[in-house]
mmCIF file of C-alpha atoms and ligand atoms in Angstrom:
data_model
loop_
_atom_site.group_PDB
_atom_site.id
_atom_site.type_symbol
_atom_site.label_atom_id
_atom_site.label_comp_id
_atom_site.label_asym_id
_atom_site.label_seq_id
_atom_site.Cartn_x
_atom_site.Cartn_y
_atom_site.Cartn_z
ATOM 1 C CA MET A 1 9.421 -47.473 -91.472
ATOM 2 C CA ALA A 2 7.305 -47.765 -94.783
ATOM 3 C CA GLU A 3 4.924 -49.476 -92.879
ATOM 4 C CA ASN A 4 4.623 -47.019 -90.409
ATOM 5 C CA VAL A 5 4.005 -44.059 -93.013
ATOM 6 C CA ILE A 6 1.683 -46.101 -94.880
ATOM 7 C CA GLN A 7 -0.584 -46.456 -91.927
ATOM 8 C CA SER A 8 -0.721 -43.107 -90.649
ATOM 9 C CA LEU A 9 -1.548 -41.878 -94.047
ATOM 10 C CA SER A 10 -3.928 -43.998 -94.495
ATOM 11 C CA LYS A 11 -5.179 -43.157 -90.571
ATOM 12 C CA ASP A 12 -4.864 -39.340 -91.032
ATOM 13 C CA PHE A 13 -4.091 -38.055 -94.994
ATOM 14 C CA VAL A 14 -5.633 -40.350 -97.459
ATOM 15 C CA HIS A 15 -8.587 -39.227 -96.713
ATOM 16 C CA CYS A 16 -11.035 -36.441 -98.213
ATOM 17 C CA ASP A 17 -10.355 -33.161 -95.672
ATOM 18 C CA ILE A 18 -14.558 -32.005 -96.162
ATOM 19 C CA CYS A 19 -16.151 -35.979 -95.191
ATOM 20 C CA ARG A 20 -13.183 -36.944 -93.832
ATOM 21 C CA GLU A 21 -13.641 -40.257 -95.585
ATOM 22 C CA PRO A 22 -11.365 -42.074 -97.838
ATOM 23 C CA TYR A 23 -11.142 -40.295 -100.943
ATOM 24 C CA ASN A 24 -13.962 -41.563 -103.353
ATOM 25 C CA GLU A 25 -13.296 -40.655 -106.704
ATOM 26 C CA PRO A 26 -10.808 -37.736 -105.724
ATOM 27 C CA LYS A 27 -10.429 -34.747 -108.242
ATOM 28 C CA MET A 28 -7.202 -32.606 -107.588
ATOM 29 C CA LEU A 29 -7.892 -28.563 -107.721
ATOM 30 C CA PRO A 30 -4.952 -26.340 -109.078
ATOM 31 C CA CYS A 31 -3.216 -25.903 -105.460
ATOM 32 C CA LEU A 32 -3.241 -29.500 -105.464
ATOM 33 C CA HIS A 33 -5.627 -30.118 -102.588
ATOM 34 C CA SER A 34 -7.868 -33.046 -103.673
ATOM 35 C CA PHE A 35 -11.450 -34.122 -102.459
ATOM 36 C CA CYS A 36 -14.363 -36.349 -103.385
ATOM 37 C CA ILE A 37 -15.931 -35.131 -106.885
ATOM 38 C CA GLN A 38 -19.120 -35.193 -104.575
ATOM 39 C CA CYS A 39 -18.012 -33.758 -101.780
ATOM 40 C CA LEU A 40 -16.767 -30.664 -104.097
ATOM 41 C CA GLU A 41 -20.053 -30.458 -105.615
ATOM 42 C CA GLN A 42 -21.795 -30.060 -102.657
ATOM 43 C CA TRP A 43 -19.498 -27.339 -102.175
ATOM 44 C CA ALA A 44 -19.538 -25.387 -105.242
ATOM 45 C CA ARG A 45 -23.369 -25.063 -104.499
ATOM 46 C CA ASN A 46 -22.965 -24.524 -101.150
ATOM 47 C CA THR A 47 -20.972 -21.155 -102.714
ATOM 48 C CA HIS A 48 -22.720 -20.199 -105.579
ATOM 49 C CA ALA A 49 -22.679 -16.872 -104.652
ATOM 50 C CA ARG A 50 -18.833 -16.313 -104.560
ATOM 51 C CA PRO A 51 -15.864 -17.826 -106.543
ATOM 52 C CA LEU A 52 -15.550 -21.406 -105.325
ATOM 53 C CA SER A 53 -11.920 -22.172 -103.159
ATOM 54 C CA CYS A 54 -10.375 -24.901 -102.427
ATOM 55 C CA PRO A 55 -11.954 -25.885 -98.667
ATOM 56 C CA THR A 56 -7.931 -26.463 -97.267
ATOM 57 C CA CYS A 57 -5.768 -23.745 -98.496
ATOM 58 C CA ARG A 58 -8.919 -21.183 -99.827
ATOM 59 C CA ARG A 59 -6.757 -20.110 -102.935
ATOM 60 C CA THR A 60 -9.693 -19.504 -105.325
ATOM 61 C CA VAL A 61 -10.157 -21.953 -108.300
ATOM 62 C CA ASP A 62 -11.560 -21.427 -111.637
ATOM 63 C CA LEU A 63 -13.497 -24.348 -112.512
ATOM 64 C CA PRO A 64 -13.081 -25.702 -115.995
ATOM 65 C CA SER A 65 -16.121 -25.408 -118.409
ATOM 66 C CA THR A 66 -16.968 -29.083 -117.561
ATOM 67 C CA GLY A 67 -17.584 -28.120 -113.797
ATOM 68 C CA VAL A 68 -15.957 -30.310 -110.930
ATOM 69 C CA ASN A 69 -16.002 -33.476 -113.010
ATOM 70 C CA GLY A 70 -13.652 -31.673 -115.631
ATOM 71 C CA LEU A 71 -10.716 -31.419 -113.097
ATOM 72 C CA PRO A 72 -7.850 -34.063 -113.352
ATOM 73 C CA ASN A 73 -7.962 -36.888 -111.064
ATOM 74 C CA ILE A 74 -5.546 -37.372 -108.166
ATOM 75 C CA PHE A 75 -2.472 -39.016 -108.512
ATOM 76 C CA PHE A 76 0.568 -38.307 -106.115
ATOM 77 C CA LEU A 77 0.564 -38.357 -102.307
ATOM 78 C CA VAL A 78 4.397 -37.264 -102.511
ATOM 79 C CA SER A 79 3.404 -33.755 -100.853
ATOM 80 C CA LEU A 80 1.581 -35.029 -98.095
ATOM 81 C CA MET A 81 3.841 -37.187 -97.084
ATOM 82 C CA GLU A 82 6.574 -34.608 -97.032
ATOM 83 C CA ARG A 83 4.335 -32.832 -94.819
ATOM 84 C CA LEU A 84 3.249 -35.247 -92.443
ATOM 85 C CA GLU A 85 7.133 -35.876 -91.781
ATOM 86 C CA GLU A 86 7.624 -32.561 -91.132
ATOM 87 C CA ALA A 87 4.768 -31.686 -88.743
ATOM 88 C CA LYS A 88 6.329 -35.248 -86.938
ATOM 89 C CA GLN A 89 10.074 -33.156 -87.227
ATOM 90 C CA ILE A 90 8.589 -29.878 -85.561
ATOM 91 C CA SER A 91 6.529 -31.947 -82.965
ATOM 92 C CA LYS A 92 10.202 -33.128 -81.356
ATOM 93 C CA GLN A 93 11.242 -29.876 -80.979
ATOM 94 C CA ASP A 94 10.943 -28.174 -77.230
ATOM 95 C CA LYS A 95 7.799 -26.552 -76.776
ATOM 96 C CA TYR A 96 9.472 -23.751 -75.079
ATOM 97 C CA CYS A 97 12.281 -22.002 -76.293
ATOM 98 C CA ASN A 98 14.297 -18.617 -76.026
ATOM 99 C CA CYS A 99 12.965 -16.473 -78.959
ATOM 100 C CA ASN A 100 14.593 -16.780 -81.802
ATOM 101 C CA ILE A 101 14.378 -13.125 -82.129
ATOM 102 C CA CYS A 102 15.466 -11.077 -79.209
ATOM 103 C CA ARG A 103 16.783 -14.067 -77.517
ATOM 104 C CA ASN A 104 15.877 -13.022 -74.280
ATOM 105 C CA LYS A 105 12.081 -13.889 -73.948
ATOM 106 C CA ILE A 106 10.873 -17.294 -73.891
ATOM 107 C CA GLY A 107 8.600 -18.077 -76.993
ATOM 108 C CA THR A 108 5.199 -18.161 -76.957
ATOM 109 C CA MET A 109 4.692 -19.380 -80.181
ATOM 110 C CA PHE A 110 6.470 -21.094 -83.135
ATOM 111 C CA CYS A 111 6.451 -20.266 -86.936
ATOM 112 C CA VAL A 112 6.306 -23.186 -89.248
ATOM 113 C CA ASP A 113 7.328 -20.939 -92.209
ATOM 114 C CA CYS A 114 10.651 -19.740 -90.463
ATOM 115 C CA LYS A 115 10.920 -22.648 -88.418
ATOM 116 C CA MET A 116 11.425 -20.031 -85.478
ATOM 117 C CA HIS A 117 10.230 -19.578 -81.507
ATOM 118 C CA ILE A 118 8.940 -15.970 -81.047
ATOM 119 C CA CYS A 119 8.203 -13.891 -78.128
ATOM 120 C CA GLN A 120 4.885 -12.310 -78.042
ATOM 121 C CA ASP A 121 6.740 -8.768 -78.305
ATOM 122 C CA CYS A 122 9.025 -9.836 -81.263
ATOM 123 C CA LYS A 123 5.464 -10.704 -83.621
ATOM 124 C CA GLY A 124 5.599 -7.410 -85.423
ATOM 125 C CA THR A 125 9.500 -7.823 -85.826
ATOM 126 C CA HIS A 126 8.973 -10.940 -87.337
ATOM 127 C CA ASN A 127 6.670 -9.835 -89.413
ATOM 128 C CA GLN A 128 8.246 -6.795 -90.830
ATOM 129 C CA LEU A 129 11.474 -8.990 -91.455
ATOM 130 C CA THR A 130 9.343 -11.301 -93.429
ATOM 131 C CA ARG A 131 7.210 -8.941 -94.975
ATOM 132 C CA SER A 132 4.071 -11.196 -94.292
ATOM 133 C CA ASN A 133 1.482 -11.886 -91.585
ATOM 134 C CA ASP A 134 0.256 -15.232 -93.052
ATOM 135 C CA HIS A 135 2.986 -17.241 -91.751
ATOM 136 C CA PRO A 136 1.406 -20.040 -89.758
ATOM 137 C CA MET A 137 2.081 -19.551 -85.962
ATOM 138 C CA ILE A 138 1.485 -22.329 -83.514
ATOM 139 C CA PRO A 139 0.821 -21.601 -79.555
ATOM 140 C CA SER A 140 4.131 -23.251 -78.404
ATOM 141 C CA GLU A 141 1.821 -24.962 -75.452
ATOM 142 C CA ASN A 142 0.511 -27.274 -78.503
ATOM 143 C CA LEU A 143 3.958 -27.757 -80.587
ATOM 144 C CA SER A 144 4.217 -31.496 -79.468
ATOM 145 C CA ASP A 145 0.179 -31.975 -80.553
ATOM 146 C CA GLU A 146 1.560 -33.997 -83.901
ATOM 147 C CA SER A 147 -1.992 -34.141 -85.148
ATOM 148 C CA TYR A 148 -2.494 -30.604 -84.571
ATOM 149 C CA LEU A 149 0.712 -29.706 -86.634
ATOM 150 C CA GLN A 150 -0.619 -32.240 -89.183
ATOM 151 C CA GLU A 151 -3.659 -30.133 -89.892
ATOM 152 C CA VAL A 152 -1.760 -26.937 -89.719
ATOM 153 C CA ILE A 153 1.153 -27.720 -92.090
ATOM 154 C CA SER A 154 -1.341 -29.490 -94.639
ATOM 155 C CA THR A 155 -2.992 -26.450 -95.206
ATOM 156 C CA GLN A 156 0.231 -24.960 -96.459
ATOM 157 C CA THR A 157 1.682 -24.357 -99.488
ATOM 158 C CA PRO A 158 4.767 -26.916 -99.519
ATOM 159 C CA TYR A 159 8.086 -24.997 -100.007
ATOM 160 C CA CYS A 160 9.802 -25.498 -103.625
ATOM 161 C CA LYS A 161 12.981 -28.170 -102.970
ATOM 162 C CA VAL A 162 15.352 -25.971 -104.552
ATOM 163 C CA HIS A 163 14.505 -22.314 -103.895
ATOM 164 C CA LYS A 164 13.258 -23.096 -100.299
ATOM 165 C CA GLU A 165 12.140 -19.145 -100.047
ATOM 166 C CA GLU A 166 9.283 -20.217 -103.333
ATOM 167 C CA LYS A 167 6.025 -21.282 -102.609
ATOM 168 C CA VAL A 168 5.183 -24.686 -105.092
ATOM 169 C CA TYR A 169 2.819 -23.375 -107.841
ATOM 170 C CA CYS A 170 2.350 -26.110 -110.345
ATOM 171 C CA TYR A 171 2.750 -29.570 -110.467
ATOM 172 C CA TYR A 172 4.410 -30.688 -113.982
ATOM 173 C CA THR A 173 2.640 -33.693 -115.228
ATOM 174 C CA GLN A 174 5.260 -34.545 -117.910
ATOM 175 C CA CYS A 175 7.788 -35.200 -115.675
ATOM 176 C CA SER A 176 6.078 -35.699 -112.032
ATOM 177 C CA GLN A 177 7.782 -32.724 -110.337
ATOM 178 C CA LEU A 178 6.420 -29.979 -107.756
ATOM 179 C CA ALA A 179 8.112 -26.227 -109.205
ATOM 180 C CA CYS A 180 7.948 -22.908 -108.037
ATOM 181 C CA GLN A 181 7.575 -20.114 -110.503
ATOM 182 C CA LYS A 182 11.903 -19.714 -110.865
ATOM 183 C CA CYS A 183 12.184 -23.497 -111.457
ATOM 184 C CA ALA A 184 9.046 -23.303 -113.935
ATOM 185 C CA THR A 185 10.340 -20.755 -116.223
ATOM 186 C CA VAL A 186 14.846 -22.565 -116.021
ATOM 187 C CA VAL A 187 14.070 -26.174 -115.914
ATOM 188 C CA HIS A 188 10.234 -27.196 -117.201
ATOM 189 C CA GLN A 189 10.191 -24.935 -120.523
ATOM 190 C CA GLY A 190 7.453 -26.072 -122.961
ATOM 191 C CA HIS A 191 6.455 -28.990 -120.536
ATOM 192 C CA GLN A 192 3.068 -29.970 -119.373
ATOM 193 C CA SER A 193 1.609 -28.752 -116.085
ATOM 194 C CA LEU A 194 -0.936 -28.487 -114.166
ATOM 195 C CA GLN A 195 -0.982 -24.551 -112.075
ATOM 196 C CA MET B 1 -33.696 -33.962 -93.400
ATOM 197 C CA SER B 2 -33.965 -36.343 -90.106
ATOM 198 C CA SER B 3 -31.753 -38.888 -91.627
ATOM 199 C CA GLY B 4 -29.570 -39.298 -88.267
ATOM 200 C CA LEU B 5 -26.014 -37.765 -87.569
ATOM 201 C CA PRO B 6 -23.482 -37.477 -90.432
ATOM 202 C CA ARG B 7 -20.337 -40.227 -90.150
ATOM 203 C CA ARG B 8 -18.285 -37.115 -89.987
ATOM 204 C CA ILE B 9 -20.130 -35.627 -87.089
ATOM 205 C CA ILE B 10 -19.636 -39.118 -85.432
ATOM 206 C CA LYS B 11 -16.221 -39.098 -86.090
ATOM 207 C CA GLU B 12 -15.572 -35.624 -85.100
ATOM 208 C CA THR B 13 -17.395 -36.366 -81.821
ATOM 209 C CA GLN B 14 -15.519 -39.168 -81.057
ATOM 210 C CA ARG B 15 -11.928 -37.833 -81.608
ATOM 211 C CA LEU B 16 -12.971 -35.196 -79.477
ATOM 212 C CA MET B 17 -13.980 -37.506 -76.711
ATOM 213 C CA THR B 18 -11.147 -40.358 -77.609
ATOM 214 C CA GLU B 19 -8.060 -37.454 -78.085
ATOM 215 C CA PRO B 20 -9.166 -34.304 -76.462
ATOM 216 C CA VAL B 21 -7.356 -31.137 -77.145
ATOM 217 C CA SER B 22 -5.228 -29.848 -74.485
ATOM 218 C CA GLY B 23 -7.202 -27.014 -71.923
ATOM 219 C CA ILE B 24 -10.304 -27.696 -74.229
ATOM 220 C CA SER B 25 -13.161 -29.721 -73.117
ATOM 221 C CA ALA B 26 -16.198 -30.645 -76.145
ATOM 222 C CA VAL B 27 -18.928 -32.828 -74.347
ATOM 223 C CA PRO B 28 -22.093 -33.201 -77.005
ATOM 224 C CA ASP B 29 -25.502 -33.270 -75.138
ATOM 225 C CA GLU B 30 -27.192 -35.664 -73.906
ATOM 226 C CA GLN B 31 -30.843 -34.534 -76.037
ATOM 227 C CA ASN B 32 -28.999 -32.949 -79.305
ATOM 228 C CA ALA B 33 -25.601 -34.306 -80.551
ATOM 229 C CA ARG B 34 -25.478 -31.055 -82.535
ATOM 230 C CA TYR B 35 -25.347 -29.339 -79.648
ATOM 231 C CA PHE B 36 -21.833 -29.145 -77.515
ATOM 232 C CA HIS B 37 -21.293 -27.678 -73.981
ATOM 233 C CA VAL B 38 -17.674 -26.584 -74.086
ATOM 234 C CA HIS B 39 -15.026 -25.481 -71.725
ATOM 235 C CA ILE B 40 -11.994 -23.646 -72.850
ATOM 236 C CA ALA B 41 -8.991 -23.438 -69.890
ATOM 237 C CA GLY B 42 -7.436 -19.711 -70.266
ATOM 238 C CA PRO B 43 -4.161 -20.104 -71.521
ATOM 239 C CA LYS B 44 -0.754 -19.695 -69.866
ATOM 240 C CA ASP B 45 0.553 -16.375 -69.831
ATOM 241 C CA SER B 46 -2.403 -14.372 -71.172
ATOM 242 C CA PRO B 47 -4.601 -12.341 -69.119
ATOM 243 C CA PHE B 48 -6.966 -15.420 -68.886
ATOM 244 C CA GLU B 49 -4.698 -17.632 -67.436
ATOM 245 C CA GLY B 50 -6.268 -19.825 -64.489
ATOM 246 C CA GLY B 51 -9.658 -19.299 -65.787
ATOM 247 C CA ASN B 52 -12.155 -21.999 -67.270
ATOM 248 C CA PHE B 53 -14.450 -20.615 -69.723
ATOM 249 C CA LYS B 54 -17.745 -22.075 -70.399
ATOM 250 C CA LEU B 55 -18.641 -21.986 -74.722
ATOM 251 C CA GLU B 56 -21.532 -23.496 -76.441
ATOM 252 C CA LEU B 57 -21.208 -25.106 -80.172
ATOM 253 C CA PHE B 58 -24.121 -25.951 -82.567
ATOM 254 C CA LEU B 59 -23.379 -27.550 -85.794
ATOM 255 C CA PRO B 60 -26.121 -26.440 -88.011
ATOM 256 C CA GLU B 61 -27.784 -28.347 -90.426
ATOM 257 C CA ASP B 62 -25.633 -28.120 -93.125
ATOM 258 C CA TYR B 63 -22.251 -28.703 -91.303
ATOM 259 C CA PRO B 64 -19.888 -29.000 -92.509
ATOM 260 C CA MET B 65 -20.307 -26.623 -95.370
ATOM 261 C CA ALA B 66 -21.468 -23.907 -92.968
ATOM 262 C CA ALA B 67 -19.343 -23.226 -90.233
ATOM 263 C CA PRO B 68 -20.559 -23.802 -86.592
ATOM 264 C CA LYS B 69 -21.986 -21.459 -83.786
ATOM 265 C CA VAL B 70 -20.202 -20.639 -81.398
ATOM 266 C CA ARG B 71 -20.968 -18.606 -78.179
ATOM 267 C CA PHE B 72 -19.061 -17.871 -75.009
ATOM 268 C CA VAL B 73 -21.409 -18.451 -71.934
ATOM 269 C CA THR B 74 -18.685 -17.243 -69.433
ATOM 270 C CA LYS B 75 -18.183 -13.218 -68.814
ATOM 271 C CA ILE B 76 -15.158 -12.650 -70.593
ATOM 272 C CA TYR B 77 -13.121 -8.970 -71.213
ATOM 273 C CA HIS B 78 -11.808 -9.457 -74.797
ATOM 274 C CA PRO B 79 -11.543 -7.197 -77.712
ATOM 275 C CA ASN B 80 -12.743 -9.625 -80.306
ATOM 276 C CA ILE B 81 -15.757 -11.100 -78.032
ATOM 277 C CA ASP B 82 -18.547 -9.253 -76.769
ATOM 278 C CA LYS B 83 -21.230 -8.298 -74.270
ATOM 279 C CA LEU B 84 -23.459 -11.431 -75.764
ATOM 280 C CA GLY B 85 -20.314 -13.945 -76.275
ATOM 281 C CA ARG B 86 -20.221 -13.470 -79.676
ATOM 282 C CA ILE B 87 -16.848 -14.038 -81.094
ATOM 283 C CA CYS B 88 -14.973 -12.193 -84.125
ATOM 284 C CA LEU B 89 -13.410 -14.432 -85.589
ATOM 285 C CA ASP B 90 -12.691 -14.802 -89.704
ATOM 286 C CA ILE B 91 -13.713 -18.618 -90.083
ATOM 287 C CA LEU B 92 -16.983 -18.516 -88.436
ATOM 288 C CA LYS B 93 -17.964 -15.888 -90.928
ATOM 289 C CA ASP B 94 -16.537 -15.554 -94.327
ATOM 290 C CA LYS B 95 -13.344 -18.052 -94.187
ATOM 291 C CA TRP B 96 -15.180 -21.109 -92.785
ATOM 292 C CA SER B 97 -14.274 -23.937 -95.259
ATOM 293 C CA PRO B 98 -15.981 -27.477 -94.749
ATOM 294 C CA ALA B 99 -11.896 -28.373 -94.021
ATOM 295 C CA LEU B 100 -12.108 -27.125 -90.478
ATOM 296 C CA GLN B 101 -13.405 -28.816 -88.083
ATOM 297 C CA ILE B 102 -14.817 -28.622 -84.491
ATOM 298 C CA ARG B 103 -11.452 -29.036 -83.058
ATOM 299 C CA THR B 104 -9.728 -26.817 -85.253
ATOM 300 C CA VAL B 105 -12.389 -24.212 -84.251
ATOM 301 C CA LEU B 106 -12.015 -24.241 -80.628
ATOM 302 C CA LEU B 107 -8.716 -24.129 -81.158
ATOM 303 C CA SER B 108 -8.281 -20.907 -83.037
ATOM 304 C CA ILE B 109 -11.132 -19.564 -80.546
ATOM 305 C CA GLN B 110 -8.081 -20.380 -77.244
ATOM 306 C CA ALA B 111 -5.142 -18.826 -79.594
ATOM 307 C CA LEU B 112 -7.429 -15.915 -79.807
ATOM 308 C CA LEU B 113 -7.183 -15.936 -76.346
ATOM 309 C CA SER B 114 -3.590 -15.286 -76.224
ATOM 310 C CA ALA B 115 -3.698 -12.982 -78.842
ATOM 311 C CA PRO B 116 -6.603 -10.697 -78.494
ATOM 312 C CA ASN B 117 -6.421 -8.791 -81.673
ATOM 313 C CA PRO B 118 -7.585 -5.140 -80.763
ATOM 314 C CA ASP B 119 -7.333 -4.032 -84.468
ATOM 315 C CA ASP B 120 -10.085 -5.997 -85.689
ATOM 316 C CA PRO B 121 -13.038 -5.781 -82.489
ATOM 317 C CA LEU B 122 -16.159 -6.558 -82.265
ATOM 318 C CA ALA B 123 -16.245 -5.412 -78.157
ATOM 319 C CA ASN B 124 -15.093 -1.835 -79.136
ATOM 320 C CA ASP B 125 -15.137 0.094 -75.856
ATOM 321 C CA VAL B 126 -13.027 -2.919 -74.940
ATOM 322 C CA ALA B 127 -10.685 -2.829 -77.973
ATOM 323 C CA GLU B 128 -10.426 0.960 -77.416
ATOM 324 C CA GLN B 129 -9.200 0.347 -74.019
ATOM 325 C CA TRP B 130 -6.856 -2.092 -75.061
ATOM 326 C CA LYS B 131 -5.292 0.300 -77.562
ATOM 327 C CA MET B 132 -5.629 3.295 -75.169
ATOM 328 C CA ASN B 133 -3.641 1.444 -71.934
ATOM 329 C CA GLU B 134 -3.110 -2.333 -72.343
ATOM 330 C CA SER B 135 -1.669 -2.698 -69.103
ATOM 331 C CA LYS B 136 -5.144 -1.620 -67.643
ATOM 332 C CA ALA B 137 -6.998 -3.723 -69.905
ATOM 333 C CA ILE B 138 -4.937 -6.771 -69.238
ATOM 334 C CA GLU B 139 -5.585 -5.892 -65.683
ATOM 335 C CA THR B 140 -9.326 -5.754 -66.018
ATOM 336 C CA ALA B 141 -9.164 -8.967 -68.104
ATOM 337 C CA ARG B 142 -7.551 -10.414 -64.980
ATOM 338 C CA GLU B 143 -10.050 -9.533 -62.857
ATOM 339 C CA TRP B 144 -13.165 -10.243 -64.498
ATOM 340 C CA THR B 145 -11.491 -14.272 -65.492
ATOM 341 C CA ARG B 146 -11.189 -13.977 -61.271
ATOM 342 C CA VAL B 147 -14.770 -13.029 -60.964
ATOM 343 C CA HIS B 148 -16.648 -15.055 -63.823
ATOM 344 C CA ALA B 149 -14.416 -17.740 -65.038
ATOM 345 C CA HIS B 150 -14.160 -20.494 -62.271
HETATM 346 ZN ZN1 LIG C 201 -14.911 -36.507 -99.220
HETATM 347 ZN ZN1 LIG C 202 -5.848 -25.872 -102.033
HETATM 348 ZN ZN1 LIG C 203 11.091 -12.003 -78.440
HETATM 349 ZN ZN1 LIG C 204 7.803 -17.076 -90.327
HETATM 350 ZN ZN1 LIG C 205 12.229 -23.801 -107.388
HETATM 351 ZN ZN1 LIG C 206 9.704 -30.945 -116.176
#
């Protein structure tokens, strides 16, 4: 089991999203995504006109005054492993199910955040209910494609373990925990963190 | 400049060949490894179902720092694709990121066929029609698929 995870990790995940090679001197961005230092420098040069954004999740990055070099080194892969598992669970589902909203048409897409099958007609309802239109939607026909799911899910910020609705926003170096805004104020007051 | 093909492009090409995505084929040109002949099958339950759409994809010199250039060769009636086959898709423009790949780009295009978005149109007349009379627009799209996409 552990071996399988490690194998698939090394095959698909322990690589830089830019060069697709195993990390070479990885640096971690505030959003927790990591890239080789050279790859990041090249991307920073290429986007010099715009603020630097994370290639994976597109969040804007405020570089430290020392530039890419001043970013922290990577030190964990935990959330990647969890997402790998999430992709696997989703890919085991039936591709075509009744829409979880109207319950009478067959869903044509699957919302990764809500874990719901949604038909074409109910997409608007979903967006209204969740007050969001940026939940990642996967066409039902791609649901069994685990590597596609991994690609989609790895671009999402993970949810907090405690507060299931909240996205993680920082990592506590002192206690090695990911936290959302809510637990940050309660549990980790005064602890050292990376935003 | 002519320092051969970057490893990433070689790897992406290999993976496209060995693990093709369902409904999509992308084959590099024999003369130019940065130029791909692409076919996308019209998604099930879309007006493009049954069609086989030909596209061309080119990886510019600064790929993956810059987006691939993609265009429909087959005529298609779609609010986000214009007469020249150009595609209105944010990730091909300002939302490009080097973490995206040929594969994800083609999947996004396939998804665009499943879910046309007339509120962000490139082909304005088609988008108008799509908003005014959706069932007629869908019928036209079906018709074009029958006539052009085989
Ligand atoms: Zn890299
Ligand atoms: Zn990121
Ligand atoms: Zn429904
Ligand atoms: Zn959702
Ligand atoms: Zn929390
Ligand atoms: Zn703490």
